[in-house]
PDB file of C-alpha atoms in Angstrom:
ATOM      1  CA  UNK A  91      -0.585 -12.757  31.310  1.00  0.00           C
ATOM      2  CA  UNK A  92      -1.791 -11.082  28.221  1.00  0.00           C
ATOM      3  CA  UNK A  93      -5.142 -12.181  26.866  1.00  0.00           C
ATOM      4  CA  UNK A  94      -5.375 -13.637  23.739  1.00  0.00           C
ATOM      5  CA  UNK A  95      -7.048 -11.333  20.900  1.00  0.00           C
ATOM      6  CA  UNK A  96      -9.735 -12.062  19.598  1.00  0.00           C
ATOM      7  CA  UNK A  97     -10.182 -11.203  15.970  1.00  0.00           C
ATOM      8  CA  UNK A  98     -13.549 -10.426  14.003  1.00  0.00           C
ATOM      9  CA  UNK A  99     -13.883 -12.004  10.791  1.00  0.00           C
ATOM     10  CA  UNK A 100     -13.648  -8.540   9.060  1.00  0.00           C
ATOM     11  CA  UNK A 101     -10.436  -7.846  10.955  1.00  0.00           C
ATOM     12  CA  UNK A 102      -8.587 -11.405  10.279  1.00  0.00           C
ATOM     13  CA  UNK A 103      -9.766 -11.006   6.585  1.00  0.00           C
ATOM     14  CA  UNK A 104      -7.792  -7.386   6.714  1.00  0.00           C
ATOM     15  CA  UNK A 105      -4.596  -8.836   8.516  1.00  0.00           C
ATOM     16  CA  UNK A 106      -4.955 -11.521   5.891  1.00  0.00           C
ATOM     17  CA  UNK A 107      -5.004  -9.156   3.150  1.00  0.00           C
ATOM     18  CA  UNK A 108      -2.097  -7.208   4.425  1.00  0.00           C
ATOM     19  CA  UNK A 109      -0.280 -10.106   4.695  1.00  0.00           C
ATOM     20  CA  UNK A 110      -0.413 -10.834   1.056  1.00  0.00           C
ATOM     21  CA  UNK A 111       0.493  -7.708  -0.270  1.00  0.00           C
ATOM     22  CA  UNK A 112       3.586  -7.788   1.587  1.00  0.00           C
ATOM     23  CA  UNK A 113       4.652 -11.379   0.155  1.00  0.00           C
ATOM     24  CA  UNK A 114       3.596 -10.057  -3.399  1.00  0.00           C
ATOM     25  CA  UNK A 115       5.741  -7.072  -2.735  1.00  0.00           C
ATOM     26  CA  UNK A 116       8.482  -9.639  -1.757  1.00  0.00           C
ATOM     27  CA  UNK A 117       8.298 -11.701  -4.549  1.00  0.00           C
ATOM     28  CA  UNK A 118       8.493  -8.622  -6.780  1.00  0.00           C
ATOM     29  CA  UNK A 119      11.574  -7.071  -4.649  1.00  0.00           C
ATOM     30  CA  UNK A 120      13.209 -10.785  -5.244  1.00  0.00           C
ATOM     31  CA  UNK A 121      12.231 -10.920  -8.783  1.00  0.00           C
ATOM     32  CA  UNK A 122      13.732  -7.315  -9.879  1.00  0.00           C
ATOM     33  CA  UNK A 123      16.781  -7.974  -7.684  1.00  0.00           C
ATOM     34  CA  UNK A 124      17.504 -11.258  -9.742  1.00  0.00           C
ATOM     35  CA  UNK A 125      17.272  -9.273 -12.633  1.00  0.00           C
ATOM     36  CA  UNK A 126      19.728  -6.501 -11.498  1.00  0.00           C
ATOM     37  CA  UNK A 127      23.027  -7.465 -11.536  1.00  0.00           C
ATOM     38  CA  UNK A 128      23.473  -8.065 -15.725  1.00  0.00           C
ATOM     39  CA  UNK A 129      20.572  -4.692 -16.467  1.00  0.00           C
ATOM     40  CA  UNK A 130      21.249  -1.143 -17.888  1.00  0.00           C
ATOM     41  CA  UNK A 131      19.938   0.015 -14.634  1.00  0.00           C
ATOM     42  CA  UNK A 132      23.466  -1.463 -12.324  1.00  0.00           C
ATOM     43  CA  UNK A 133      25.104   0.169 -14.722  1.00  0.00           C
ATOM     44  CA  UNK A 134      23.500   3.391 -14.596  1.00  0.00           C
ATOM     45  CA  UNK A 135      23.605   3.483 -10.608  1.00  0.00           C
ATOM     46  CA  UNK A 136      28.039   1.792 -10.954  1.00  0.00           C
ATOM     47  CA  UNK A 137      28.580   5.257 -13.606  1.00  0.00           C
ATOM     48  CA  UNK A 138      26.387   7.067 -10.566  1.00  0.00           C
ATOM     49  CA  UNK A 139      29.922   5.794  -7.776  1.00  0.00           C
ATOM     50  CA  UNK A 140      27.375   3.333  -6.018  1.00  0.00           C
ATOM     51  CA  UNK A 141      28.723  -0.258  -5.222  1.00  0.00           C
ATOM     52  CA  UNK A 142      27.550  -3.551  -4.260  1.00  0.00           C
ATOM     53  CA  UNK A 143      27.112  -2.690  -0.909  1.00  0.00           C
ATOM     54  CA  UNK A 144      24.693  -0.324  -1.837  1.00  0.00           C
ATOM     55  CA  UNK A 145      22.898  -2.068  -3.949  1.00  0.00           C
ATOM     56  CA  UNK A 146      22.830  -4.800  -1.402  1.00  0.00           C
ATOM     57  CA  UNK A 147      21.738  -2.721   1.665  1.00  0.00           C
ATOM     58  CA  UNK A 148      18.933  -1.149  -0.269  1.00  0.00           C
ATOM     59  CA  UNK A 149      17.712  -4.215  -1.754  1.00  0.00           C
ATOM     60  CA  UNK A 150      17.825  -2.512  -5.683  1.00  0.00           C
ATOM     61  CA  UNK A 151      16.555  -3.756  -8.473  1.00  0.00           C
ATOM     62  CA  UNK A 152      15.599  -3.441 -12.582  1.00  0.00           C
ATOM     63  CA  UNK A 153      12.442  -3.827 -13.422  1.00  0.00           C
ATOM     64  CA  UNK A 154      13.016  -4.893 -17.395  1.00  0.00           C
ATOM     65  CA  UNK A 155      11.099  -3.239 -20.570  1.00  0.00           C
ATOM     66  CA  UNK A 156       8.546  -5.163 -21.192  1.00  0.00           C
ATOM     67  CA  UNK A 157       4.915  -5.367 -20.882  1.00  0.00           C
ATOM     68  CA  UNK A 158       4.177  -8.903 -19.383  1.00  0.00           C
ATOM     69  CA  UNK A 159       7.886  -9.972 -17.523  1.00  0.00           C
ATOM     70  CA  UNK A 160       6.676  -9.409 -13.884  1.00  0.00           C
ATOM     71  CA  UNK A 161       2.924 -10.621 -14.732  1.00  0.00           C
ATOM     72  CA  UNK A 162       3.952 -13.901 -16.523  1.00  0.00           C
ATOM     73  CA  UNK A 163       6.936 -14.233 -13.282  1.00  0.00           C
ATOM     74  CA  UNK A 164       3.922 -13.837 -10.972  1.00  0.00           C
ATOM     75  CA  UNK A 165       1.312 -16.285 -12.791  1.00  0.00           C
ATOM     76  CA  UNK A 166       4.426 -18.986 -12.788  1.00  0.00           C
ATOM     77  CA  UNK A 167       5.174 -18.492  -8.924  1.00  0.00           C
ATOM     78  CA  UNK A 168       1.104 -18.610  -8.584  1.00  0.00           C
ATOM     79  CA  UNK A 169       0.451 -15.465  -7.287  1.00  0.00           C
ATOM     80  CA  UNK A 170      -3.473 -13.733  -7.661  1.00  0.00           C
ATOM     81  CA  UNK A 171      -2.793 -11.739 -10.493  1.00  0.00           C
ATOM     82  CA  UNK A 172      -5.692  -9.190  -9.033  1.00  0.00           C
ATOM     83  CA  UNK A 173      -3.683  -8.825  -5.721  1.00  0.00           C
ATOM     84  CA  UNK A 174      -0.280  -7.925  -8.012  1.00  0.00           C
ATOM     85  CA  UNK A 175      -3.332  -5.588  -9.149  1.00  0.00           C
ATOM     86  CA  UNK A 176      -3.888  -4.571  -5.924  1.00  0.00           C
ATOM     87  CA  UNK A 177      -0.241  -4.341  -5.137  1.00  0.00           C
ATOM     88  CA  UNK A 178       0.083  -1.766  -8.009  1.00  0.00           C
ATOM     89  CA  UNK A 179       3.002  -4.188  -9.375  1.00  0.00           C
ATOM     90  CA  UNK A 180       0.638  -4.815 -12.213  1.00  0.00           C
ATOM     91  CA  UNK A 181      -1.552  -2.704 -14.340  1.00  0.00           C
ATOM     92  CA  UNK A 182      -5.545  -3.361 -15.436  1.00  0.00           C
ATOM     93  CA  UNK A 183      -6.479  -0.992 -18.620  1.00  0.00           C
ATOM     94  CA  UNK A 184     -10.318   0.171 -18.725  1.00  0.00           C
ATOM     95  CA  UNK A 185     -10.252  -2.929 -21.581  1.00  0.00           C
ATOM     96  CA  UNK A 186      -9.296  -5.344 -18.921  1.00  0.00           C
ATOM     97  CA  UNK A 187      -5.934  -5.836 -20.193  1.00  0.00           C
ATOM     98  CA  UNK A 188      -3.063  -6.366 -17.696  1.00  0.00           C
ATOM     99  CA  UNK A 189       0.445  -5.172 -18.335  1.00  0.00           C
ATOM    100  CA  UNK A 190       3.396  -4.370 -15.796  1.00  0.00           C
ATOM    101  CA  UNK A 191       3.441  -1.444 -14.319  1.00  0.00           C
ATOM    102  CA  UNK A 192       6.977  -0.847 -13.706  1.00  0.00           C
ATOM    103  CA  UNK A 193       9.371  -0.920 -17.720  1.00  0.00           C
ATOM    104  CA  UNK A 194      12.799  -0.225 -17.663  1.00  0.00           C
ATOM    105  CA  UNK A 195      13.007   1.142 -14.448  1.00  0.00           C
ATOM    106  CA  UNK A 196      15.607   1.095 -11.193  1.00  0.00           C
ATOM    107  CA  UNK A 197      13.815  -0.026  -8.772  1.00  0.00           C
ATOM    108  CA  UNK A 198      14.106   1.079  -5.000  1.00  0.00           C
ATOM    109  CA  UNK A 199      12.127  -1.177  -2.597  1.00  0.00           C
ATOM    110  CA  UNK A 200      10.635   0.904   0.484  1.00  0.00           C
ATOM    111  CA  UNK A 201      10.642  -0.808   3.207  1.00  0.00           C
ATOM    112  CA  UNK A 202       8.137  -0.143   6.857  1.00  0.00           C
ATOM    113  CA  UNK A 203       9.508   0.114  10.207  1.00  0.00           C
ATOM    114  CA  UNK A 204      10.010  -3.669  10.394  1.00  0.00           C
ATOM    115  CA  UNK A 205      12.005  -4.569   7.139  1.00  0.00           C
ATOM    116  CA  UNK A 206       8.992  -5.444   4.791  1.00  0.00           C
ATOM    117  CA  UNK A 207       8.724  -5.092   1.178  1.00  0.00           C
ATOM    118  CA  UNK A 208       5.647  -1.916   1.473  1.00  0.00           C
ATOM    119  CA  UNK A 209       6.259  -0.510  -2.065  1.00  0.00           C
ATOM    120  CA  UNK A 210       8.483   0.680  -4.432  1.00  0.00           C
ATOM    121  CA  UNK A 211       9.661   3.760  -6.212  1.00  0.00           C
ATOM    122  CA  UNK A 212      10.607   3.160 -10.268  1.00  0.00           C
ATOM    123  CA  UNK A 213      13.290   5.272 -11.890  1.00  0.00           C
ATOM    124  CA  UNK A 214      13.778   6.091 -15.513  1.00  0.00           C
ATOM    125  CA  UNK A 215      17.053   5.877 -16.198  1.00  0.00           C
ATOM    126  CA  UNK A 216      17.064   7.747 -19.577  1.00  0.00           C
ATOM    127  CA  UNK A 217      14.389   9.697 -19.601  1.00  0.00           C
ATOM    128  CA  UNK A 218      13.056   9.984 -23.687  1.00  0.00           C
ATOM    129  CA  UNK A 219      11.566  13.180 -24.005  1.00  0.00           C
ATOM    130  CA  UNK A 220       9.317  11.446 -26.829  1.00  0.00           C
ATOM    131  CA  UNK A 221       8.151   9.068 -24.521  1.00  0.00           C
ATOM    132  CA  UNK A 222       6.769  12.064 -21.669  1.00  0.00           C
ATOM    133  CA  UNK A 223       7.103   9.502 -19.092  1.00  0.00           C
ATOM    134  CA  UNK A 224       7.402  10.557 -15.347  1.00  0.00           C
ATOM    135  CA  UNK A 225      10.751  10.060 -14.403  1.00  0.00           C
ATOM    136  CA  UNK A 226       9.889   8.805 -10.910  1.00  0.00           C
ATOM    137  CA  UNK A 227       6.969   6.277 -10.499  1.00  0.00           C
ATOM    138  CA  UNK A 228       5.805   5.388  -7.408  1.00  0.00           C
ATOM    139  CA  UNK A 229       3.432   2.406  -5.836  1.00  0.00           C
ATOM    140  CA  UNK A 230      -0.467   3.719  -5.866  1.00  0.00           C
ATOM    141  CA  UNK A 231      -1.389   3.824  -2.446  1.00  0.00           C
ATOM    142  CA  UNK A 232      -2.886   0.766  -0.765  1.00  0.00           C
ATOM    143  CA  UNK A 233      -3.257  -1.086   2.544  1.00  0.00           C
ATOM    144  CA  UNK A 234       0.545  -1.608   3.235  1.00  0.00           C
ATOM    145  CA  UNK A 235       1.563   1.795   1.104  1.00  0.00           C
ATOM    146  CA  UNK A 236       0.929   5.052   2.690  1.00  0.00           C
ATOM    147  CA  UNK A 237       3.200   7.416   1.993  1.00  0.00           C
ATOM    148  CA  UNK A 238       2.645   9.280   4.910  1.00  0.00           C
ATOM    149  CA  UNK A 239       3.603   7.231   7.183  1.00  0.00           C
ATOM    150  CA  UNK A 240       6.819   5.706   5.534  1.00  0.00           C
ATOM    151  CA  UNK A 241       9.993   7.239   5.342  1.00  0.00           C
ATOM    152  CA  UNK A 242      12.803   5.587   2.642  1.00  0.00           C
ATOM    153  CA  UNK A 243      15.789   4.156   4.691  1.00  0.00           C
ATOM    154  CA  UNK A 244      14.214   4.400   7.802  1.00  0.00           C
ATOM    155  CA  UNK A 245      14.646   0.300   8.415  1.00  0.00           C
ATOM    156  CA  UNK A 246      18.206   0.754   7.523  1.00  0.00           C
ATOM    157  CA  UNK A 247      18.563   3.303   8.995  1.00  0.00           C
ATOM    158  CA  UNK A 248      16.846   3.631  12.710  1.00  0.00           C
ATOM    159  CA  UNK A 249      19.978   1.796  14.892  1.00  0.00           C
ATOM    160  CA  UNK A 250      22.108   4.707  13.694  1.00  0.00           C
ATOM    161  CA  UNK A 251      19.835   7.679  14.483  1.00  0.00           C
ATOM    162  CA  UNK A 252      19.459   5.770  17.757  1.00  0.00           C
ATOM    163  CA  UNK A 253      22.975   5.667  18.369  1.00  0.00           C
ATOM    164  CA  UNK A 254      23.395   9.556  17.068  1.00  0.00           C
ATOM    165  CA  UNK A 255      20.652  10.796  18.304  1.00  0.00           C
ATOM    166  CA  UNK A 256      19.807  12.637  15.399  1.00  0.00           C
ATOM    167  CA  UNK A 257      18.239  12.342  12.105  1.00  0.00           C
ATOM    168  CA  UNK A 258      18.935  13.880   8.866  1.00  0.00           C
ATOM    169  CA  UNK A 259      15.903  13.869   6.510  1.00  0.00           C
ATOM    170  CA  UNK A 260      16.497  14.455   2.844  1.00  0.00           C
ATOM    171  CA  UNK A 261      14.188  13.755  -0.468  1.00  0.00           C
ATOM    172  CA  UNK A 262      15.560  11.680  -2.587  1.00  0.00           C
ATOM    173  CA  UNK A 263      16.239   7.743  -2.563  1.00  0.00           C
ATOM    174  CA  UNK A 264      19.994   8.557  -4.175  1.00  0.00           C
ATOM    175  CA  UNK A 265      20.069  10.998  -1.795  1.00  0.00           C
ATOM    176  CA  UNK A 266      19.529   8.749   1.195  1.00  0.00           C
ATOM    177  CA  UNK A 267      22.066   5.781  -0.208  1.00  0.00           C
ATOM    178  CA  UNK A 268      24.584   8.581  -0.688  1.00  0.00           C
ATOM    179  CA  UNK A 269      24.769   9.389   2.664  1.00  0.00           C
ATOM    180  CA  UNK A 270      24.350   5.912   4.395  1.00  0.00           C
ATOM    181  CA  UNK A 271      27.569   5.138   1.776  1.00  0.00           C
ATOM    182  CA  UNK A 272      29.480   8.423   3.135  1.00  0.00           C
ATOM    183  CA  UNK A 273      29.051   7.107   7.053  1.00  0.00           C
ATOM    184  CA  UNK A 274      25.976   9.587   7.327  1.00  0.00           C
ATOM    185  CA  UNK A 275      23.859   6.227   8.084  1.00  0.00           C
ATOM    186  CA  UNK A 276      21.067   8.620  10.192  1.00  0.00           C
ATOM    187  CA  UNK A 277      19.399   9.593   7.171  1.00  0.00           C
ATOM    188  CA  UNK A 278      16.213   9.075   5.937  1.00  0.00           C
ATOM    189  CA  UNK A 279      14.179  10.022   2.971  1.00  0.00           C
ATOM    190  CA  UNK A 280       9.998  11.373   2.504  1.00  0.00           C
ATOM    191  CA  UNK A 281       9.046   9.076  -0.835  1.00  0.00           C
ATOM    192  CA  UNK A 282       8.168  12.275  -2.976  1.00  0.00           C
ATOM    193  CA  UNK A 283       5.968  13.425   0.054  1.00  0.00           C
ATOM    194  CA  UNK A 284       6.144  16.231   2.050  1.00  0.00           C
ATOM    195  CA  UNK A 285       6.663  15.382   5.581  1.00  0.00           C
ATOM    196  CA  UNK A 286       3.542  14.436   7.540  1.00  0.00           C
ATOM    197  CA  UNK A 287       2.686  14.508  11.371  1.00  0.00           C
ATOM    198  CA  UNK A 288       2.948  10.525  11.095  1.00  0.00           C
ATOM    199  CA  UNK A 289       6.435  10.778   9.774  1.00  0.00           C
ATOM    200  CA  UNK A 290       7.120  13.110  12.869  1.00  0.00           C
ATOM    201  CA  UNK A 291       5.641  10.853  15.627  1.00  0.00           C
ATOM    202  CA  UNK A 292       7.894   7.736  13.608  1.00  0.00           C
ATOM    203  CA  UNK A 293      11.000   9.943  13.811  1.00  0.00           C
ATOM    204  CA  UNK A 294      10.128  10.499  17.634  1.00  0.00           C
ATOM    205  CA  UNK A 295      10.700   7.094  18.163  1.00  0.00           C
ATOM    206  CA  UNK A 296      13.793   6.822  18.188  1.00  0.00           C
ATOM    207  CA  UNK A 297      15.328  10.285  18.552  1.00  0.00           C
ATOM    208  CA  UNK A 298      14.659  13.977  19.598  1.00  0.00           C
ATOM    209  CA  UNK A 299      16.593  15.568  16.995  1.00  0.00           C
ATOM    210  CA  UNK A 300      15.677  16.237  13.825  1.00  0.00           C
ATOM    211  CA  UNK A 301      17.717  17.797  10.972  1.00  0.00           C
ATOM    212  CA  UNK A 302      16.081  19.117   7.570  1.00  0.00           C
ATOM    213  CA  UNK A 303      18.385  18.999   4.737  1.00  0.00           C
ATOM    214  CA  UNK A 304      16.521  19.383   1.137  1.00  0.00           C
ATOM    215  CA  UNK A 305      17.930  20.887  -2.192  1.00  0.00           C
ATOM    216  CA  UNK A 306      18.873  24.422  -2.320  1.00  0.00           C
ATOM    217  CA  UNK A 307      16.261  25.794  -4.449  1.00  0.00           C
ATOM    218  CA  UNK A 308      13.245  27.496  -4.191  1.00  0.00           C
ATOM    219  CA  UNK A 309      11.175  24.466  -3.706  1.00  0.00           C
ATOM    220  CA  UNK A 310      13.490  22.661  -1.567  1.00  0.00           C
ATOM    221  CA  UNK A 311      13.191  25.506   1.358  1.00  0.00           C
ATOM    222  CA  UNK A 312       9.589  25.925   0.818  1.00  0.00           C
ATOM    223  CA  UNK A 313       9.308  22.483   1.783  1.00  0.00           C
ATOM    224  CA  UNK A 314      11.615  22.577   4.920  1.00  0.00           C
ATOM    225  CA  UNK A 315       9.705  25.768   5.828  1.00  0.00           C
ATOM    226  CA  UNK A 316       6.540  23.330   5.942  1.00  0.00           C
ATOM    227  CA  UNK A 317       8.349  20.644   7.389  1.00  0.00           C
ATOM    228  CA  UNK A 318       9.506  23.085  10.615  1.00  0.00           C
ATOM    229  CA  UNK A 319       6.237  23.158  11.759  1.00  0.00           C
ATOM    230  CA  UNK A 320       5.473  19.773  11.517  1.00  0.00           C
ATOM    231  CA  UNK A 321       8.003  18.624  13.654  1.00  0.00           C
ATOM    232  CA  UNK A 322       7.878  20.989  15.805  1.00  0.00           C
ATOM    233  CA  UNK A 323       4.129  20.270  16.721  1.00  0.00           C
ATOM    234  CA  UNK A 324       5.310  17.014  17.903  1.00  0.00           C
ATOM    235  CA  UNK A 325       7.908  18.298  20.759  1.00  0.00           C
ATOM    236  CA  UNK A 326      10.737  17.781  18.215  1.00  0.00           C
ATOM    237  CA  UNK A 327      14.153  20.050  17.939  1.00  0.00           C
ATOM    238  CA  UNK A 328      14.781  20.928  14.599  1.00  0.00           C
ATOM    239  CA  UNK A 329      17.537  21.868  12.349  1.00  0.00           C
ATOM    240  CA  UNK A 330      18.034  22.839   8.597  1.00  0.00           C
ATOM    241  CA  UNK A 331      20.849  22.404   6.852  1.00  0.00           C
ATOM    242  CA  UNK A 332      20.530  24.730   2.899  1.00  0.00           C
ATOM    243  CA  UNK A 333      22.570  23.247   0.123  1.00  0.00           C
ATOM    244  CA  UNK A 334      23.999  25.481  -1.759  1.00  0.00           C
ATOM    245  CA  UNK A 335      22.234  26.652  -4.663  1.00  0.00           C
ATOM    246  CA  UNK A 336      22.231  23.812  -7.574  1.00  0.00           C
ATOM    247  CA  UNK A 337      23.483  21.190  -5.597  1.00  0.00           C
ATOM    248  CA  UNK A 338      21.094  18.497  -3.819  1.00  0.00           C
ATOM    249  CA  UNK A 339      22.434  16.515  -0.941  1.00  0.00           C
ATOM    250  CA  UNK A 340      23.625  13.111  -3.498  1.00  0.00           C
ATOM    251  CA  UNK A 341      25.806  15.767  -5.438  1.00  0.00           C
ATOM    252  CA  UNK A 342      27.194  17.360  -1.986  1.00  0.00           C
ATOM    253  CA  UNK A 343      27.860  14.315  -0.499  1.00  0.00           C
TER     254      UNK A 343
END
């Protein structure tokens, strides 16, 4: 029999915490899903050859333009509008002013090992060169959102590489949905990281093989070069598959 833990009050008020930025995360995740089906950004990612079974297994959403949707959402389902702070789902200004974070953006929920909501990555879906926005926007890193130790897909993903006993790691969240909706359901994606020891050890888990396939440009194999090592260090075998130059593994696929 297994004794019961007991917490200090600093570590219960941590769990606690935790806990709350994954239901905020949630309730966002639900929210911008709602919003998806009827939004530009569906039918950006339909003209893109995705489905609903994409959309569904990845748990998309739109995250409409405008400055207060998601705050006055959030103050309506009573949520601590500093935690949504916290959460990086809302912004504070250095005038105190608090704004969404996330306008007119696809949004792609990333999930930990265990299926819950950790963070998101925003996409621009026409990107106004007036504007000089960043075309991806990712959750600031918290509590619950590290990117080192999450990989995109990974919770969709880990019965297959399991069952294959291999996993193909690529960079991009298309990237990873493109596969998974091609049969290629081993693959998993680094959040606009490079990969980490902690992504290794995760990937050890649950298989011994490990196969590096990033775009075929300069930058793409000077990241699997890094990423080699990496996995390596952690008793992995390791493969690379190069796209050919230009293409990046959605537009392979």
């Amino acid at each position: 029999e297994l004794p019961a833990a007991d917490l200090t009050p600093e570590q219960k008020q941590a769990n606690d915490k935790r806990e709350a930025l994954f239901i905020a995360n949630r309730f966002a995740a639900d929210t911008w899903r709602a919003n998806f089906e009827a939004s530009p950004g569906r039918a950006y990612l339909k003209e893109r050859g995705f489905d609903e079974s994409d959309f569904e297994k990845f748990g998309i959403g739109y995250a409409p333009e405008s400055w207060d949707y998601m705050k006055e959402e959030a103050r309506k389902a009573g949520h601590n509008e500093n935690l949504m702070v916290e959460a990086s789902l809302l912004s504070r200004n250095e005038n105190g002013k608090v704004y969404d974070r996330f306008r007119d953006r696809v949004m792609f929920p990333i999930h930990n090992l265990y299926g819950k909501v950790a963070g998101f990555t925003g996409r621009i879906i026409q990107p106004d060169p007036d504007k000089k926005l960043s075309k991806y926007m990712n959750t600031t890193e918290n509590t619950v959102y590290q990117k080192r130790d999450l990989l995109y897909g990974l919770f969709q993903a880990k019965t297959a590489i399991a069952r294959e006993g291999r996993c193909n790691v690529v960079e991009g969240n298309t990237d990873v949905m493109r596969w998974h909706q091609r049969g290629i359901e081993n693959t998993v994606g680094t959040c606009g990281t490079a990969l980490t020891k902690e992504h290794a050890r995760l990937l050890h888990r649950f298989t011994q093989n490990v196969n590096i396939v990033f775009d075929g440009d300069a930058a793409g194999l000077k990241a699997a070069i890094k990423g080699i090592d990496i996995l390596l260090a952690e008793g992995l075998n390791v493969y690379v598959t190069v796209m050919p130059q230009g293409q990046d593994p959605d537009s392979f696929a």
